[in-house]
Amino acid sequence: MYHFIEDLIQHPVFYYFSKISKIPRGSGNEKAISDYLVRFAKERHLEVKQDAALNVIIKKPATPGYENIPTVIIQGHMDMVCEKNTGTVHDFEKDPIQLRIVDDMLYATNTTLGADNGVAVAYALALLDSKEALHPALEVIITTEEETTMGGALAVDPSDLKGKILINIDSEEDHKLLVSSAGGIKVTQSLPIAWEEAPKNTAAYSISVRGLRGGHSGISINKGRGNSNKIIGRILADLAAEIPYYLQKICGGSATNAIPRETDAIILVSENSIKKLEAKIAEWNTILQYELKTSDPEVHISLNFVEFEFTHVFSEQTKQKAIASLMLIPNGIQSMSMDIEGLVESSTNLGVVTTSETELHFASDSRSSVKSLKVDIVKKAQLIAEVLGCELIMENDYPEWPYNPDSKIRKLFEKVYKEKHGTDIEIIAVHAGIECGILIDKIPGLDAISIGPDMYNVHTPNEHLSIPSTINNWEYFLSVLKEMKSFDWEE
């Protein structure tokens, strides 16, 4: 067991993980990490290309004896979700991730770790740097903006790649092979704000939802965790039925692909309503602590006086439409797979709510492994938007990755695993967006698999990575590459 970071980084994978953890790489801010990858390749005299989307492709020739084996594409993404605990002083645009070891797990310090998908980058760099690993010709492609738009993968020029075998390293469960994933789309409902003058003799209060666990909006959508945006909608709807108040602002969540943990709403109330307001917030704490006692035991709602004097508030019609939006926009599991037990088939996550000077924006990440069901979710969103007089914007549409029963790379991974462990590896599908679907769409006949070590609570400040699992998965990965020489690819 490793106890100190200094010892851990002696391992090549963690050496490179620590290197990239010092470089800003939030989605949309990948220039520095992209340039680092280019320098890495040039220093080792490897063929490299950086495209307009800042994707980086690095090619390494086959080791002796592997020249006639099919070329393998190794793929992951360089960007990470940037989340931090409230009160944490950390600038993701310049500050390094502070790594720490707890037992056999690697954590950051009050921020996301970036193991999703820094592990893929670390594996790729360790492999490219290795003089001992045996492998066929490699085409390593590290993409950008996977966590937000899939823009990097969507911008890949397939003519830059010759390989027909893809090993994606963006899975989060060791001892499992990922063979299928959901497609997705970002849907944003925009509600025009009609402002009116703030009434006199009112006080401003902030209602804040805190203490939720959050998580990846695909991987964790089946865990029943609270969505802070939906919760604030329920609270505002309940208050509207009993207490006269004016709504000034709603803000919650930071990424559509993360279940929102924190949401704030600012309301203005008269002095004679304050005690009733306090009682209602106490009531909601009791309600939510009962409802979410298993999934989010630390949930709490706070009410805080805001000293700032607001001059404008939403009109009553805007307020009602905002509440209706929070209540009606679909959220959570929409359908379960009838083919794979326990697999979420379709879902949607109301991930981000923001207030600008002119509009309220309600942004959702919708997913499905069945294209027609993804379309159905979008149609429901369109109807809600039309009824409420809102504009609906659809973007970042990406395809699903269908299961391939004849996959040769899956059979090779299965063979090596059984020889290594004496048991069959588990085959899984995931309710999340994996870039495999986009690359398969671009490269006809591409045979894909996805692997990765055990990660927990990704997209949250409690994200952590199993150290022994990372090492085990790395050795498994190398064993498969080595075994490619003796595998019958014509079978």
CSV table of C-alpha atoms in Angstrom, one decimal:
chain,number,residue,atom,x,y,z
A,1,MET,CA,0.0,0.0,0.0
A,2,TYR,CA,1.2,3.5,-0.9
A,3,HIS,CA,1.1,6.1,1.9
A,4,PHE,CA,2.9,9.0,0.2
A,5,ILE,CA,2.4,10.8,-3.1
A,6,GLU,CA,6.2,10.8,-3.5
A,7,ASP,CA,6.2,7.0,-3.5
A,8,LEU,CA,3.1,6.6,-5.6
A,9,ILE,CA,4.5,8.7,-8.5
A,10,GLN,CA,7.3,6.2,-9.0
A,11,HIS,CA,4.7,4.1,-10.9
A,12,PRO,CA,4.6,5.4,-14.5
A,13,VAL,CA,0.8,5.8,-14.6
A,14,PHE,CA,0.7,7.9,-11.4
A,15,TYR,CA,3.8,9.8,-12.5
A,16,TYR,CA,2.0,11.1,-15.5
A,17,PHE,CA,-1.3,11.5,-13.6
A,18,SER,CA,0.5,13.8,-11.2
A,19,LYS,CA,2.1,15.7,-14.1
A,20,ILE,CA,-1.3,16.4,-15.8
A,21,SER,CA,-2.9,17.2,-12.4
A,22,LYS,CA,-0.7,20.4,-12.3
A,23,ILE,CA,-2.1,21.6,-15.6
A,24,PRO,CA,-5.5,23.3,-15.9
A,25,ARG,CA,-7.8,21.1,-18.0
A,26,GLY,CA,-11.4,22.1,-17.3
A,27,SER,CA,-13.7,21.6,-20.3
A,28,GLY,CA,-13.2,24.5,-22.7
A,29,ASN,CA,-9.9,25.3,-21.1
A,30,GLU,CA,-7.7,22.6,-22.6
A,31,LYS,CA,-5.0,24.6,-24.5
A,32,ALA,CA,-2.3,24.1,-21.9
A,33,ILE,CA,-2.9,20.4,-21.5
A,34,SER,CA,-3.2,19.9,-25.3
A,35,ASP,CA,0.1,21.8,-25.8
A,36,TYR,CA,1.7,19.6,-23.1
A,37,LEU,CA,0.7,16.5,-25.0
A,38,VAL,CA,2.2,17.8,-28.2
A,39,ARG,CA,5.5,18.7,-26.5
A,40,PHE,CA,5.5,15.2,-24.9
A,41,ALA,CA,5.3,13.6,-28.3
A,42,LYS,CA,7.9,15.8,-30.0
A,43,GLU,CA,10.4,15.2,-27.2
A,44,ARG,CA,10.1,11.5,-27.9
A,45,HIS,CA,10.2,11.9,-31.7
A,46,LEU,CA,6.7,10.5,-32.2
A,47,GLU,CA,4.4,11.6,-34.9
A,48,VAL,CA,1.8,14.1,-33.5
A,49,LYS,CA,-1.0,16.2,-34.8
A,50,GLN,CA,-3.0,18.9,-32.9
A,51,ASP,CA,-6.2,19.8,-34.7
A,52,ALA,CA,-8.4,23.0,-34.5
A,53,ALA,CA,-10.4,21.5,-31.7
A,54,LEU,CA,-7.2,20.9,-29.7
A,55,ASN,CA,-7.5,17.1,-30.0
A,56,VAL,CA,-4.1,15.5,-30.0
A,57,ILE,CA,-3.2,12.4,-32.0
A,58,ILE,CA,0.1,10.7,-31.3
A,59,LYS,CA,1.3,7.7,-33.3
A,60,LYS,CA,3.9,5.1,-32.1
A,61,PRO,CA,5.2,2.3,-34.4
A,62,ALA,CA,4.7,-1.3,-33.5
A,63,THR,CA,7.4,-3.0,-31.4
A,64,PRO,CA,9.5,-5.7,-33.2
A,65,GLY,CA,7.4,-8.7,-34.1
A,66,TYR,CA,4.1,-6.8,-34.0
A,67,GLU,CA,4.3,-5.0,-37.3
A,68,ASN,CA,1.7,-7.2,-39.0
A,69,ILE,CA,-0.9,-6.9,-36.1
A,70,PRO,CA,-3.9,-4.6,-36.7
A,71,THR,CA,-3.3,-1.0,-35.6
A,72,VAL,CA,-4.9,-0.1,-32.3
A,73,ILE,CA,-6.5,3.3,-31.5
A,74,ILE,CA,-6.1,4.2,-27.8
A,75,GLN,CA,-8.6,6.9,-26.8
A,76,GLY,CA,-9.6,9.1,-23.8
A,77,HIS,CA,-10.4,12.7,-23.2
A,78,MET,CA,-8.1,15.4,-21.6
A,79,ASP,CA,-10.8,17.6,-20.0
A,80,MET,CA,-12.3,17.2,-16.5
A,81,VAL,CA,-15.3,18.4,-14.6
A,82,CYS,CA,-14.4,21.3,-12.2
A,83,GLU,CA,-16.3,21.1,-9.0
A,84,LYS,CA,-15.3,22.3,-5.5
A,85,ASN,CA,-16.8,22.4,-2.1
A,86,THR,CA,-18.4,25.7,-1.0
A,87,GLY,CA,-15.8,27.9,0.6
A,88,THR,CA,-12.8,26.2,-1.1
A,89,VAL,CA,-10.3,28.6,-2.5
A,90,HIS,CA,-9.2,27.0,-5.8
A,91,ASP,CA,-8.9,28.5,-9.3
A,92,PHE,CA,-9.3,25.7,-11.8
A,93,GLU,CA,-7.8,28.0,-14.5
A,94,LYS,CA,-4.4,28.1,-12.8
A,95,ASP,CA,-4.2,26.1,-9.6
A,96,PRO,CA,-2.9,22.5,-9.6
A,97,ILE,CA,-5.1,19.7,-8.2
A,98,GLN,CA,-3.8,18.9,-4.7
A,99,LEU,CA,-3.5,15.1,-4.6
A,100,ARG,CA,-3.7,13.1,-1.3
A,101,ILE,CA,-3.9,9.4,-0.4
A,102,VAL,CA,-6.4,8.0,2.0
A,103,ASP,CA,-6.0,4.3,2.6
A,104,ASP,CA,-5.7,2.8,-0.9
A,105,MET,CA,-7.6,5.7,-2.6
A,106,LEU,CA,-6.3,8.8,-4.4
A,107,TYR,CA,-8.3,12.0,-3.7
A,108,ALA,CA,-8.0,15.6,-4.5
A,109,THR,CA,-8.4,18.2,-1.8
A,110,ASN,CA,-11.9,19.6,-1.7
A,111,THR,CA,-12.1,19.5,-5.5
A,112,THR,CA,-12.8,17.0,-8.3
A,113,LEU,CA,-9.8,14.7,-8.9
A,114,GLY,CA,-10.0,14.5,-12.6
A,115,ALA,CA,-9.5,10.8,-12.7
A,116,ASP,CA,-12.3,11.0,-15.2
A,117,ASN,CA,-10.5,11.0,-17.6
A,118,GLY,CA,-7.0,11.8,-16.5
A,119,VAL,CA,-6.5,8.0,-16.1
A,120,ALA,CA,-6.8,7.6,-19.8
A,121,VAL,CA,-4.2,10.3,-20.4
A,122,ALA,CA,-1.9,8.8,-17.8
A,123,TYR,CA,-2.2,5.3,-19.3
A,124,ALA,CA,-1.6,6.6,-22.8
A,125,LEU,CA,1.5,8.6,-21.8
A,126,ALA,CA,3.0,5.8,-19.8
A,127,LEU,CA,2.5,3.4,-22.8
A,128,LEU,CA,3.9,5.9,-25.3
A,129,ASP,CA,6.9,6.5,-23.0
A,130,SER,CA,7.5,2.8,-22.3
A,131,LYS,CA,10.4,0.9,-23.9
A,132,GLU,CA,9.4,-2.4,-22.4
A,133,ALA,CA,5.7,-2.7,-23.4
A,134,LEU,CA,4.9,-5.0,-26.4
A,135,HIS,CA,2.2,-3.7,-28.7
A,136,PRO,CA,1.1,-3.2,-32.3
A,137,ALA,CA,1.2,0.2,-34.0
A,138,LEU,CA,-0.6,2.7,-31.8
A,139,GLU,CA,-2.8,5.7,-32.6
A,140,VAL,CA,-3.4,7.6,-29.4
A,141,ILE,CA,-6.1,10.2,-29.6
A,142,ILE,CA,-6.9,12.4,-26.6
A,143,THR,CA,-10.0,14.6,-27.2
A,144,THR,CA,-11.4,17.8,-25.8
A,145,GLU,CA,-14.7,18.9,-24.2
A,146,GLU,CA,-16.0,15.4,-23.7
A,147,GLU,CA,-17.6,16.5,-20.4
A,148,THR,CA,-19.6,19.4,-22.0
A,149,THR,CA,-20.2,19.1,-25.7
A,150,MET,CA,-18.4,16.0,-27.0
A,151,GLY,CA,-17.0,18.7,-29.3
A,152,GLY,CA,-13.6,17.2,-29.6
A,153,ALA,CA,-14.8,13.7,-30.7
A,154,LEU,CA,-17.3,15.3,-33.1
A,155,ALA,CA,-14.4,17.3,-34.7
A,156,VAL,CA,-12.1,14.3,-35.2
A,157,ASP,CA,-11.1,13.8,-38.9
A,158,PRO,CA,-11.4,10.0,-39.5
A,159,SER,CA,-8.8,10.3,-42.3
A,160,ASP,CA,-6.2,10.9,-39.6
A,161,LEU,CA,-6.8,7.4,-38.2
A,162,LYS,CA,-6.0,4.0,-39.9
A,163,GLY,CA,-6.9,1.7,-37.0
A,164,LYS,CA,-10.1,-0.3,-36.9
A,165,ILE,CA,-9.8,-1.4,-33.3
A,166,LEU,CA,-10.6,1.0,-30.5
A,167,ILE,CA,-9.6,0.7,-26.8
A,168,ASN,CA,-11.4,3.5,-25.0
A,169,ILE,CA,-10.2,4.1,-21.4
A,170,ASP,CA,-13.1,6.0,-20.0
A,171,SER,CA,-14.9,3.3,-18.0
A,172,GLU,CA,-15.0,3.5,-14.2
A,173,GLU,CA,-15.3,-0.1,-13.1
A,174,ASP,CA,-12.5,-2.6,-12.9
A,175,HIS,CA,-13.0,-6.3,-13.8
A,176,LYS,CA,-15.7,-5.3,-16.3
A,177,LEU,CA,-15.8,-4.7,-20.0
A,178,LEU,CA,-18.0,-1.9,-21.3
A,179,VAL,CA,-19.5,-2.7,-24.6
A,180,SER,CA,-22.4,-0.2,-25.1
A,181,SER,CA,-23.3,3.3,-24.1
A,182,ALA,CA,-26.1,5.8,-24.4
A,183,GLY,CA,-26.5,8.7,-26.8
A,184,GLY,CA,-27.3,12.1,-25.5
A,185,ILE,CA,-28.4,15.6,-26.2
A,186,LYS,CA,-28.3,18.9,-24.3
A,187,VAL,CA,-31.7,20.7,-24.1
A,188,THR,CA,-32.0,24.2,-22.8
A,189,GLN,CA,-35.3,26.0,-22.1
A,190,SER,CA,-35.0,29.8,-22.1
A,191,LEU,CA,-37.7,31.7,-20.3
A,192,PRO,CA,-37.9,35.5,-21.0
A,193,ILE,CA,-37.9,37.5,-17.8
A,194,ALA,CA,-40.4,40.4,-17.3
A,195,TRP,CA,-39.0,42.5,-14.5
A,196,GLU,CA,-41.0,44.9,-12.3
A,197,GLU,CA,-39.9,47.3,-9.6
A,198,ALA,CA,-39.2,45.7,-6.2
A,199,PRO,CA,-41.9,46.5,-3.7
A,200,LYS,CA,-41.1,48.7,-0.7
A,201,ASN,CA,-41.0,47.3,2.9
A,202,THR,CA,-39.7,43.9,1.9
A,203,ALA,CA,-36.6,42.0,2.9
A,204,ALA,CA,-34.5,39.7,0.7
A,205,TYR,CA,-33.7,36.2,1.8
A,206,SER,CA,-31.7,33.5,0.1
A,207,ILE,CA,-33.0,29.9,0.2
A,208,SER,CA,-30.2,27.5,-0.3
A,209,VAL,CA,-30.1,23.7,-1.0
A,210,ARG,CA,-27.0,22.1,0.3
A,211,GLY,CA,-25.6,18.7,1.5
A,212,LEU,CA,-26.5,16.6,-1.6
A,213,ARG,CA,-24.1,14.1,-3.0
A,214,GLY,CA,-24.6,14.8,-6.6
A,215,GLY,CA,-22.7,12.6,-9.1
A,216,HIS,CA,-22.5,11.8,-12.8
A,217,SER,CA,-25.9,12.4,-14.4
A,218,GLY,CA,-25.6,9.1,-16.2
A,219,ILE,CA,-23.7,6.8,-13.9
A,220,SER,CA,-25.5,7.9,-10.7
A,221,ILE,CA,-29.0,8.7,-12.0
A,222,ASN,CA,-30.2,5.3,-10.6
A,223,LYS,CA,-29.1,6.1,-7.1
A,224,GLY,CA,-32.1,8.2,-6.2
A,225,ARG,CA,-30.0,11.2,-5.3
A,226,GLY,CA,-31.7,14.6,-4.8
A,227,ASN,CA,-31.5,17.2,-7.6
A,228,SER,CA,-31.1,20.6,-6.0
A,229,ASN,CA,-32.8,22.4,-8.9
A,230,LYS,CA,-35.9,20.2,-8.6
A,231,ILE,CA,-35.9,20.6,-4.9
A,232,ILE,CA,-35.8,24.4,-5.0
A,233,GLY,CA,-38.8,24.2,-7.5
A,234,ARG,CA,-40.8,22.2,-5.0
A,235,ILE,CA,-40.0,24.6,-2.2
A,236,LEU,CA,-40.9,27.7,-4.3
A,237,ALA,CA,-44.1,26.1,-5.4
A,238,ASP,CA,-45.1,25.3,-1.8
A,239,LEU,CA,-44.3,28.8,-0.6
A,240,ALA,CA,-46.3,30.4,-3.4
A,241,ALA,CA,-49.4,28.6,-2.2
A,242,GLU,CA,-49.1,30.0,1.4
A,243,ILE,CA,-46.8,33.0,1.5
A,244,PRO,CA,-46.8,36.1,-0.7
A,245,TYR,CA,-43.3,36.6,-2.0
A,246,TYR,CA,-41.4,38.0,-5.0
A,247,LEU,CA,-38.8,36.0,-6.9
A,248,GLN,CA,-35.5,37.7,-7.8
A,249,LYS,CA,-33.1,35.0,-8.9
A,250,ILE,CA,-32.6,31.2,-9.2
A,251,CYS,CA,-29.1,29.7,-9.7
A,252,GLY,CA,-28.1,26.1,-9.4
A,253,GLY,CA,-25.8,23.4,-10.7
A,254,SER,CA,-22.6,23.8,-12.7
A,255,ALA,CA,-22.7,21.2,-15.4
A,256,THR,CA,-25.6,19.4,-17.2
A,257,ASN,CA,-23.9,16.1,-16.8
A,258,ALA,CA,-23.6,16.4,-13.1
A,259,ILE,CA,-26.6,15.9,-10.7
A,260,PRO,CA,-26.8,19.4,-9.1
A,261,ARG,CA,-25.8,19.6,-5.5
A,262,GLU,CA,-26.4,23.2,-4.7
A,263,THR,CA,-29.1,25.7,-5.7
A,264,ASP,CA,-30.0,29.2,-4.5
A,265,ALA,CA,-33.1,31.3,-4.9
A,266,ILE,CA,-33.5,34.9,-3.7
A,267,ILE,CA,-36.9,36.0,-2.7
A,268,LEU,CA,-38.4,39.2,-1.2
A,269,VAL,CA,-41.0,39.0,1.5
A,270,SER,CA,-42.8,41.4,3.8
A,271,GLU,CA,-41.8,41.5,7.5
A,272,ASN,CA,-45.0,39.9,8.7
A,273,SER,CA,-44.3,36.8,6.5
A,274,ILE,CA,-40.8,36.1,7.9
A,275,LYS,CA,-41.8,33.8,10.8
A,276,LYS,CA,-44.0,31.8,8.5
A,277,LEU,CA,-41.2,31.6,6.0
A,278,GLU,CA,-38.8,30.3,8.6
A,279,ALA,CA,-41.4,27.7,9.7
A,280,LYS,CA,-41.8,26.5,6.1
A,281,ILE,CA,-38.1,26.1,5.6
A,282,ALA,CA,-37.9,24.1,8.8
A,283,GLU,CA,-40.8,22.0,7.5
A,284,TRP,CA,-38.9,21.3,4.3
A,285,ASN,CA,-35.8,20.3,6.1
A,286,THR,CA,-37.9,17.6,7.9
A,287,ILE,CA,-39.5,16.5,4.6
A,288,LEU,CA,-36.3,16.2,2.7
A,289,GLN,CA,-34.3,14.6,5.5
A,290,TYR,CA,-37.0,11.9,5.5
A,291,GLU,CA,-37.3,11.5,1.7
A,292,LEU,CA,-33.5,11.4,1.1
A,293,LYS,CA,-32.4,9.7,4.4
A,294,THR,CA,-30.7,7.0,2.4
A,295,SER,CA,-29.4,8.7,-0.7
A,296,ASP,CA,-28.5,12.1,0.8
A,297,PRO,CA,-28.6,12.0,4.6
A,298,GLU,CA,-26.8,15.4,4.9
A,299,VAL,CA,-29.3,17.4,2.8
A,300,HIS,CA,-30.3,20.7,4.4
A,301,ILE,CA,-32.1,23.9,3.4
A,302,SER,CA,-30.9,27.2,4.8
A,303,LEU,CA,-32.6,30.6,4.9
A,304,ASN,CA,-30.3,33.6,5.1
A,305,PHE,CA,-31.0,37.3,5.1
A,306,VAL,CA,-29.5,39.2,2.2
A,307,GLU,CA,-28.3,42.7,3.0
A,308,PHE,CA,-28.2,43.8,-0.7
A,309,GLU,CA,-31.2,46.0,-1.7
A,310,PHE,CA,-32.7,44.7,-4.9
A,311,THR,CA,-34.5,47.2,-7.2
A,312,HIS,CA,-36.2,44.7,-9.5
A,313,VAL,CA,-38.0,41.3,-9.2
A,314,PHE,CA,-39.7,38.9,-11.6
A,315,SER,CA,-43.2,39.7,-12.6
A,316,GLU,CA,-45.8,37.4,-11.1
A,317,GLN,CA,-46.2,35.7,-14.5
A,318,THR,CA,-42.5,35.1,-14.8
A,319,LYS,CA,-42.4,33.8,-11.3
A,320,GLN,CA,-45.2,31.3,-12.0
A,321,LYS,CA,-43.6,30.2,-15.3
A,322,ALA,CA,-40.2,29.7,-13.5
A,323,ILE,CA,-41.8,27.6,-10.9
A,324,ALA,CA,-43.8,25.6,-13.5
A,325,SER,CA,-40.6,25.0,-15.4
A,326,LEU,CA,-38.8,23.7,-12.4
A,327,MET,CA,-41.7,21.4,-11.6
A,328,LEU,CA,-42.5,20.2,-15.1
A,329,ILE,CA,-39.2,19.8,-16.9
A,330,PRO,CA,-38.5,16.0,-16.9
A,331,ASN,CA,-35.9,14.7,-14.6
A,332,GLY,CA,-34.5,11.3,-13.5
A,333,ILE,CA,-35.0,7.9,-15.0
A,334,GLN,CA,-37.5,7.8,-17.9
A,335,SER,CA,-37.2,4.1,-18.8
A,336,MET,CA,-35.3,0.9,-17.8
A,337,SER,CA,-33.8,-1.6,-20.2
A,338,MET,CA,-35.8,-4.8,-20.7
A,339,ASP,CA,-32.7,-6.5,-22.2
A,340,ILE,CA,-30.0,-5.8,-19.6
A,341,GLU,CA,-31.2,-6.1,-16.0
A,342,GLY,CA,-30.6,-3.0,-13.9
A,343,LEU,CA,-29.5,-0.8,-16.9
A,344,VAL,CA,-31.1,2.6,-17.1
A,345,GLU,CA,-32.3,2.9,-20.7
A,346,SER,CA,-33.4,6.6,-20.8
A,347,SER,CA,-33.0,9.5,-18.4
A,348,THR,CA,-32.8,13.3,-18.2
A,349,ASN,CA,-31.1,15.6,-15.7
A,350,LEU,CA,-32.0,19.2,-15.0
A,351,GLY,CA,-28.4,20.1,-14.4
A,352,VAL,CA,-28.1,23.9,-14.6
A,353,VAL,CA,-30.4,26.8,-13.8
A,354,THR,CA,-29.2,30.3,-14.4
A,355,THR,CA,-30.6,33.8,-14.3
A,356,SER,CA,-29.4,36.5,-16.7
A,357,GLU,CA,-30.6,40.0,-17.2
A,358,THR,CA,-33.1,38.9,-19.8
A,359,GLU,CA,-33.8,35.2,-19.4
A,360,LEU,CA,-33.9,32.2,-17.1
A,361,HIS,CA,-32.1,29.2,-18.5
A,362,PHE,CA,-33.0,25.6,-17.6
A,363,ALA,CA,-30.4,23.2,-19.1
A,364,SER,CA,-30.8,19.4,-19.1
A,365,ASP,CA,-28.7,16.5,-20.2
A,366,SER,CA,-30.9,13.8,-21.8
A,367,ARG,CA,-29.7,10.3,-22.6
A,368,SER,CA,-30.9,7.0,-24.1
A,369,SER,CA,-29.5,3.9,-25.6
A,370,VAL,CA,-32.5,3.9,-27.9
A,371,LYS,CA,-32.6,6.8,-30.3
A,372,SER,CA,-36.4,7.0,-30.6
A,373,LEU,CA,-36.7,7.3,-26.8
A,374,LYS,CA,-34.2,10.2,-26.8
A,375,VAL,CA,-36.3,11.9,-29.4
A,376,ASP,CA,-39.4,11.3,-27.2
A,377,ILE,CA,-37.8,13.1,-24.2
A,378,VAL,CA,-36.9,16.1,-26.4
A,379,LYS,CA,-40.5,16.2,-27.7
A,380,LYS,CA,-41.8,16.4,-24.2
A,381,ALA,CA,-39.4,19.2,-23.5
A,382,GLN,CA,-40.6,21.0,-26.6
A,383,LEU,CA,-44.2,20.8,-25.5
A,384,ILE,CA,-43.5,22.2,-22.1
A,385,ALA,CA,-41.5,25.0,-23.6
A,386,GLU,CA,-44.3,25.9,-26.0
A,387,VAL,CA,-47.0,25.9,-23.3
A,388,LEU,CA,-44.8,28.2,-21.1
A,389,GLY,CA,-43.9,30.5,-24.0
A,390,CYS,CA,-40.2,29.6,-23.9
A,391,GLU,CA,-37.5,28.9,-26.5
A,392,LEU,CA,-36.0,25.5,-26.6
A,393,ILE,CA,-32.4,25.1,-27.8
A,394,MET,CA,-31.0,21.6,-28.7
A,395,GLU,CA,-27.2,21.1,-29.0
A,396,ASN,CA,-24.4,18.6,-28.6
A,397,ASP,CA,-26.4,15.7,-30.0
A,398,TYR,CA,-24.3,12.5,-30.1
A,399,PRO,CA,-25.0,8.9,-31.1
A,400,GLU,CA,-25.4,5.8,-28.9
A,401,TRP,CA,-22.9,3.0,-29.1
A,402,PRO,CA,-24.8,-0.2,-29.9
A,403,TYR,CA,-23.6,-3.6,-28.7
A,404,ASN,CA,-21.6,-5.6,-31.2
A,405,PRO,CA,-22.1,-9.4,-30.7
A,406,ASP,CA,-19.2,-10.2,-33.1
A,407,SER,CA,-16.5,-7.9,-31.5
A,408,LYS,CA,-13.1,-9.5,-31.8
A,409,ILE,CA,-11.4,-7.0,-29.4
A,410,ARG,CA,-14.0,-8.0,-26.7
A,411,LYS,CA,-13.2,-11.7,-27.3
A,412,LEU,CA,-9.5,-11.0,-26.8
A,413,PHE,CA,-10.1,-9.1,-23.6
A,414,GLU,CA,-12.3,-11.9,-22.4
A,415,LYS,CA,-9.6,-14.5,-23.2
A,416,VAL,CA,-6.8,-12.6,-21.4
A,417,TYR,CA,-9.0,-12.0,-18.4
A,418,LYS,CA,-9.9,-15.6,-18.0
A,419,GLU,CA,-6.3,-16.7,-18.3
A,420,LYS,CA,-5.3,-14.1,-15.7
A,421,HIS,CA,-8.1,-14.7,-13.2
A,422,GLY,CA,-9.6,-18.0,-14.0
A,423,THR,CA,-13.1,-16.6,-14.3
A,424,ASP,CA,-15.2,-14.8,-16.9
A,425,ILE,CA,-15.1,-11.0,-17.0
A,426,GLU,CA,-18.4,-9.2,-16.6
A,427,ILE,CA,-19.8,-7.6,-19.7
A,428,ILE,CA,-21.7,-4.3,-19.1
A,429,ALA,CA,-23.4,-1.4,-20.8
A,430,VAL,CA,-23.5,2.1,-19.3
A,431,HIS,CA,-26.0,4.9,-19.2
A,432,ALA,CA,-23.6,7.6,-20.0
A,433,GLY,CA,-22.1,9.3,-23.1
A,434,ILE,CA,-18.9,7.6,-24.3
A,435,GLU,CA,-17.0,8.8,-27.3
A,436,CYS,CA,-17.0,5.3,-28.8
A,437,GLY,CA,-20.4,6.0,-30.3
A,438,ILE,CA,-19.1,9.1,-32.2
A,439,LEU,CA,-16.0,7.4,-33.4
A,440,ILE,CA,-17.9,4.3,-34.5
A,441,ASP,CA,-20.2,6.6,-36.4
A,442,LYS,CA,-17.2,8.2,-38.1
A,443,ILE,CA,-15.2,5.0,-38.8
A,444,PRO,CA,-17.3,2.3,-40.4
A,445,GLY,CA,-16.4,-1.2,-39.0
A,446,LEU,CA,-14.6,0.2,-35.9
A,447,ASP,CA,-14.5,-2.6,-33.3
A,448,ALA,CA,-14.6,-0.9,-29.8
A,449,ILE,CA,-14.2,-1.8,-26.1
A,450,SER,CA,-13.9,0.4,-23.0
A,451,ILE,CA,-12.0,-0.3,-19.8
A,452,GLY,CA,-11.0,1.6,-16.7
A,453,PRO,CA,-10.2,1.2,-13.0
A,454,ASP,CA,-12.6,1.7,-10.1
A,455,MET,CA,-13.6,5.3,-9.6
A,456,TYR,CA,-16.1,6.7,-7.1
A,457,ASN,CA,-18.2,9.8,-6.9
A,458,VAL,CA,-16.9,11.3,-10.1
A,459,HIS,CA,-17.9,14.8,-10.9
A,460,THR,CA,-18.0,15.7,-7.2
A,461,PRO,CA,-15.3,16.9,-4.8
A,462,ASN,CA,-15.5,13.5,-3.2
A,463,GLU,CA,-14.2,11.8,-6.4
A,464,HIS,CA,-11.6,9.2,-5.6
A,465,LEU,CA,-9.6,6.6,-7.5
A,466,SER,CA,-8.6,3.1,-6.4
A,467,ILE,CA,-4.8,2.9,-6.5
A,468,PRO,CA,-4.6,-1.0,-6.6
A,469,SER,CA,-7.4,-1.1,-9.3
A,470,THR,CA,-5.6,1.4,-11.4
A,471,ILE,CA,-2.4,-0.7,-11.3
A,472,ASN,CA,-4.4,-3.9,-11.9
A,473,ASN,CA,-6.2,-2.4,-14.9
A,474,TRP,CA,-2.9,-1.1,-16.3
A,475,GLU,CA,-1.3,-4.5,-16.2
A,476,TYR,CA,-4.4,-6.1,-17.8
A,477,PHE,CA,-4.3,-3.5,-20.6
A,478,LEU,CA,-0.6,-4.3,-21.2
A,479,SER,CA,-1.3,-8.0,-21.2
A,480,VAL,CA,-4.0,-7.6,-23.9
A,481,LEU,CA,-1.7,-5.6,-26.1
A,482,LYS,CA,1.0,-8.2,-25.7
A,483,GLU,CA,-1.4,-11.0,-26.5
A,484,MET,CA,-2.5,-9.4,-29.8
A,485,LYS,CA,0.4,-11.0,-31.5
A,486,SER,CA,-0.9,-14.6,-30.9
A,487,PHE,CA,-4.6,-13.8,-31.3
A,488,ASP,CA,-6.4,-15.1,-34.5
A,489,TRP,CA,-7.8,-12.0,-36.0
A,490,GLU,CA,-9.2,-13.8,-39.0
A,491,GLU,CA,-11.3,-16.2,-37.0
